[in-house]
CSV table of C-alpha atoms and ligand atoms in Angstrom, one decimal:
chain,number,residue,atom,x,y,z
A,201,MET,CA,205.8,6.1,264.5
A,202,LYS,CA,205.9,3.9,267.6
A,203,GLY,CA,207.9,0.7,267.8
A,204,ASN,CA,207.0,-2.8,269.0
A,205,ASN,CA,207.0,-2.0,272.7
A,206,MET,CA,207.2,1.0,275.0
A,207,LYS,CA,210.8,0.7,276.1
A,208,GLU,CA,212.1,0.5,272.6
A,209,ASP,CA,210.7,4.0,272.0
A,210,ILE,CA,212.7,5.5,274.8
A,211,GLU,CA,215.9,7.2,273.9
A,212,ARG,CA,217.2,7.3,277.4
A,213,VAL,CA,216.0,7.2,281.0
A,214,LEU,CA,216.0,10.8,282.4
A,215,ILE,CA,214.9,10.0,286.0
A,216,SER,CA,215.1,6.4,287.3
A,217,GLU,CA,212.6,4.6,289.5
A,218,GLU,CA,215.0,4.9,292.5
A,219,GLU,CA,215.4,8.7,292.0
A,220,LEU,CA,211.7,9.1,291.7
A,221,LYS,CA,211.0,7.1,294.8
A,222,LYS,CA,213.6,9.1,296.8
A,223,ARG,CA,212.5,12.5,295.7
A,224,VAL,CA,208.8,11.8,296.1
A,225,ALA,CA,209.5,10.7,299.7
A,226,GLU,CA,211.4,14.0,300.3
A,227,LEU,CA,208.4,16.0,299.0
A,228,GLY,CA,206.1,14.0,301.2
A,229,ALA,CA,208.2,14.7,304.2
A,230,GLN,CA,208.3,18.4,303.4
A,231,ILE,CA,204.5,18.6,302.9
A,232,SER,CA,204.0,16.6,306.2
A,233,ALA,CA,206.1,19.2,308.0
A,234,ASP,CA,204.5,22.2,306.3
A,235,TYR,CA,201.0,21.0,307.0
A,236,ALA,CA,201.5,19.6,310.5
A,237,GLY,CA,198.3,19.9,312.5
A,238,LYS,CA,196.3,20.6,309.3
A,239,GLU,CA,194.3,18.4,307.0
A,240,PRO,CA,195.3,19.3,303.4
A,241,LEU,CA,193.2,18.4,300.4
A,242,LEU,CA,195.3,17.1,297.6
A,243,VAL,CA,193.8,17.7,294.2
A,244,SER,CA,195.1,15.5,291.4
A,245,VAL,CA,194.9,17.0,287.9
A,246,LEU,CA,194.2,14.0,285.7
A,247,ARG,CA,195.3,12.2,283.9
A,248,GLY,CA,199.1,12.8,284.0
A,249,SER,CA,199.4,13.1,287.8
A,250,TYR,CA,197.8,9.8,288.8
A,251,ILE,CA,201.0,7.9,289.6
A,252,PHE,CA,202.7,10.9,291.3
A,253,MET,CA,199.5,11.5,293.3
A,254,ALA,CA,199.4,7.8,294.5
A,255,ASP,CA,203.0,7.8,295.6
A,256,LEU,CA,203.0,11.3,297.1
A,257,THR,CA,199.9,10.8,299.2
A,258,ARG,CA,201.4,7.6,300.6
A,259,SER,CA,204.5,9.5,301.7
A,260,ILE,CA,202.5,12.2,303.6
A,261,ASP,CA,201.8,11.3,307.2
A,262,CYS,CA,199.3,14.0,308.2
A,263,PHE,CA,195.6,13.4,307.7
A,264,CYS,CA,194.8,14.4,304.1
A,265,ARG,CA,191.9,14.2,301.7
A,266,VAL,CA,192.0,13.6,298.0
A,267,ASP,CA,189.9,14.8,295.1
A,268,PHE,CA,190.3,14.7,291.3
A,269,MET,CA,189.9,17.0,288.4
A,270,ALA,CA,190.4,16.4,284.7
A,271,VAL,CA,191.4,19.0,282.2
A,272,SER,CA,192.7,18.9,278.7
A,273,SER,CA,194.9,21.2,276.8
A,274,TYR,CA,197.2,19.3,274.6
A,275,GLY,CA,195.1,17.0,272.5
A,276,SER,CA,197.5,14.5,270.8
A,277,GLY,CA,200.1,17.0,269.9
A,278,THR,CA,203.3,17.9,271.7
A,279,VAL,CA,202.7,21.7,272.0
A,280,SER,CA,200.1,23.3,274.2
A,281,SER,CA,197.1,24.6,272.3
A,282,GLY,CA,196.5,27.2,275.0
A,283,GLN,CA,192.9,26.1,275.4
A,284,VAL,CA,192.0,24.6,278.8
A,285,ASN,CA,188.8,22.6,279.2
A,286,ILE,CA,187.4,21.2,282.5
A,287,ILE,CA,186.4,17.6,281.7
A,288,LYS,CA,185.7,16.5,285.2
A,289,ASP,CA,185.3,18.9,288.2
A,290,LEU,CA,186.0,18.2,291.9
A,291,SER,CA,183.5,16.1,293.8
A,292,ASP,CA,183.5,18.3,296.9
A,293,SER,CA,183.7,22.0,297.8
A,294,ILE,CA,187.1,23.4,298.6
A,295,GLU,CA,185.9,26.4,300.6
A,296,GLY,CA,188.0,26.9,303.7
A,297,LYS,CA,190.3,24.0,302.8
A,298,ASP,CA,194.1,23.9,302.5
A,299,VAL,CA,194.4,22.8,298.9
A,300,ILE,CA,197.5,21.3,297.3
A,301,VAL,CA,197.2,21.0,293.5
A,302,VAL,CA,199.2,18.0,292.3
A,303,GLU,CA,200.5,18.0,288.7
A,304,ASP,CA,202.9,15.9,286.8
A,305,ILE,CA,204.4,18.7,284.8
A,306,LEU,CA,204.5,22.5,284.7
A,307,ASP,CA,205.3,23.5,281.2
A,308,SER,CA,204.0,26.7,279.6
A,309,GLY,CA,202.0,27.3,282.8
A,310,ASN,CA,198.8,27.7,280.8
A,311,THR,CA,196.9,24.9,282.5
A,312,LEU,CA,197.9,25.7,286.0
A,313,SER,CA,197.5,29.4,285.9
A,314,TYR,CA,193.9,28.8,284.6
A,315,LEU,CA,193.2,26.2,287.2
A,316,ILE,CA,194.5,28.1,290.1
A,317,LYS,CA,192.3,31.0,289.1
A,318,VAL,CA,189.3,28.8,289.0
A,319,LEU,CA,190.1,27.2,292.3
A,320,GLN,CA,190.9,30.6,294.0
A,321,ALA,CA,187.4,31.8,293.1
A,322,ARG,CA,186.0,29.0,295.3
A,323,HIS,CA,187.6,30.5,298.5
A,324,PRO,CA,190.0,27.8,299.8
A,325,ALA,CA,191.9,28.7,303.0
A,326,SER,CA,195.1,28.3,301.0
A,327,ILE,CA,196.3,26.9,297.8
A,328,ARG,CA,199.7,25.6,296.8
A,329,LEU,CA,201.1,23.7,293.8
A,330,ALA,CA,203.1,20.5,293.8
A,331,THR,CA,204.5,19.4,290.5
A,332,LEU,CA,206.7,16.4,289.8
A,333,LEU,CA,208.5,18.0,286.9
A,334,ASP,CA,209.1,21.7,286.1
A,335,LYS,CA,210.2,22.9,282.6
A,336,PRO,CA,210.9,26.6,283.3
A,337,SER,CA,212.4,27.1,279.9
A,338,ARG,CA,209.0,26.8,278.3
A,339,ARG,CA,207.1,29.1,280.6
A,340,THR,CA,204.8,31.7,279.1
A,341,LYS,CA,202.7,32.4,282.2
A,342,PRO,CA,204.2,33.8,285.5
A,343,ILE,CA,203.6,30.8,287.7
A,344,THR,CA,205.9,28.9,290.0
A,345,ALA,CA,205.3,25.7,292.0
A,346,ASP,CA,205.7,25.5,295.8
A,347,TYR,CA,206.9,21.9,295.6
A,348,VAL,CA,209.0,20.7,292.6
A,349,GLY,CA,210.3,17.2,292.2
A,350,PHE,CA,212.8,17.8,289.3
A,351,THR,CA,213.6,20.6,287.0
A,352,VAL,CA,213.9,19.1,283.5
A,353,PRO,CA,215.3,20.3,280.2
A,354,ASP,CA,213.0,20.9,277.1
A,355,GLU,CA,212.9,17.3,276.0
A,356,PHE,CA,209.8,15.3,275.3
A,357,VAL,CA,209.4,13.3,278.5
A,358,VAL,CA,207.0,10.3,279.1
A,359,GLY,CA,206.4,7.8,281.8
A,360,TYR,CA,205.4,7.8,285.5
A,361,GLY,CA,202.0,9.2,284.4
A,362,LEU,CA,203.1,11.3,281.5
A,363,ASP,CA,202.0,10.3,278.0
A,364,TYR,CA,202.5,10.8,274.3
A,365,ASP,CA,199.2,10.2,272.5
A,366,GLU,CA,197.9,8.5,275.6
A,367,LEU,CA,200.6,5.9,275.6
A,368,TYR,CA,203.8,5.4,277.8
A,369,ARG,CA,202.1,6.5,281.1
A,370,SER,CA,202.8,3.2,282.7
A,371,LEU,CA,206.5,3.3,282.3
A,372,PRO,CA,208.0,3.2,285.9
A,373,TYR,CA,210.6,5.9,285.1
A,374,ILE,CA,210.7,9.2,283.3
A,375,GLY,CA,212.2,8.7,279.8
A,376,ILE,CA,212.9,10.9,276.8
A,377,LEU,CA,210.9,9.8,273.8
A,378,LYS,CA,212.7,9.1,270.6
A,379,PRO,CA,211.9,12.0,268.2
A,380,CYS,CA,211.0,9.4,265.4
A,381,VAL,CA,208.0,8.5,267.5
A,382,TYR,CA,206.3,11.9,267.3
A,383,GLN,CA,208.0,13.4,264.2
A,384,LYS,CA,205.9,13.1,261.0
A,385,ASP,CA,207.8,12.0,258.0
B,655,LIG,C1,199.8,18.1,280.8
B,655,LIG,C2,200.1,18.2,282.3
B,655,LIG,C3,199.6,19.5,282.7
B,655,LIG,C4,199.8,20.4,281.4
B,655,LIG,C5,201.1,21.2,281.6
B,655,LIG,O1,198.5,17.7,280.7
B,655,LIG,O2,199.5,17.2,283.0
B,655,LIG,O3,198.3,19.5,283.0
B,655,LIG,O4,200.0,19.4,280.4
B,655,LIG,O5,201.3,22.0,280.5
B,655,LIG,P1,201.2,23.5,280.5
B,655,LIG,O6,202.0,24.0,281.7
B,655,LIG,O7,201.9,23.9,279.2
B,655,LIG,O8,199.8,23.9,280.5
B,655,LIG,P2,197.9,17.1,279.3
B,655,LIG,O9,197.0,18.2,278.7
B,655,LIG,O10,199.0,16.5,278.5
B,655,LIG,O11,196.9,16.0,279.8
B,655,LIG,P3,197.2,14.7,280.7
B,655,LIG,O12,197.4,15.2,282.1
B,655,LIG,O13,195.9,13.9,280.6
B,655,LIG,O14,198.4,14.0,280.2
């Protein structure tokens, strides 16, 4: 059960605002160097990636375009259901484009391996994956990200876009949720 305010439900801060800012700037610099002379298309996978996307794009200094896709796989639980649904598709064609898929977390890999397959079939020039968080201990699909912000342990993380039951996305840091919030008694 949730408490009276968001911060009360956080057991501890895993990644601070300062650490996020520094690492996102590093990723932006890396992408700017890798895509120098190109015009990458950044595809944000909603909803979890919206804050990372906003900060990452502002730290990339080459020309870039943005587009958005919404998928759902978790429902309100904490374990992936394995089922991926496209709720909102991209607005424009990606044919011949250098696509960077931007995610908040790579967990089982189910969502991303499905999405990459869907996007590959649309014939982009290239496709890479940038994820803020990587939880390799939970991977069930053989997928790795090209750009990783932080490798995290198997804890229930929220904030900076990541939710539990659609709440906590607006926390400015990545925190570990108190188990009493999601455990049924
Ligand atoms: C989260 C996250 C990824 C997916 C990763 O999305 O944004 O899309 O789970 O998990 P996986 O590697 O096990 O597939 P979620 O379904 O929670 O939706 P959200 O982005 O709206 O929070």
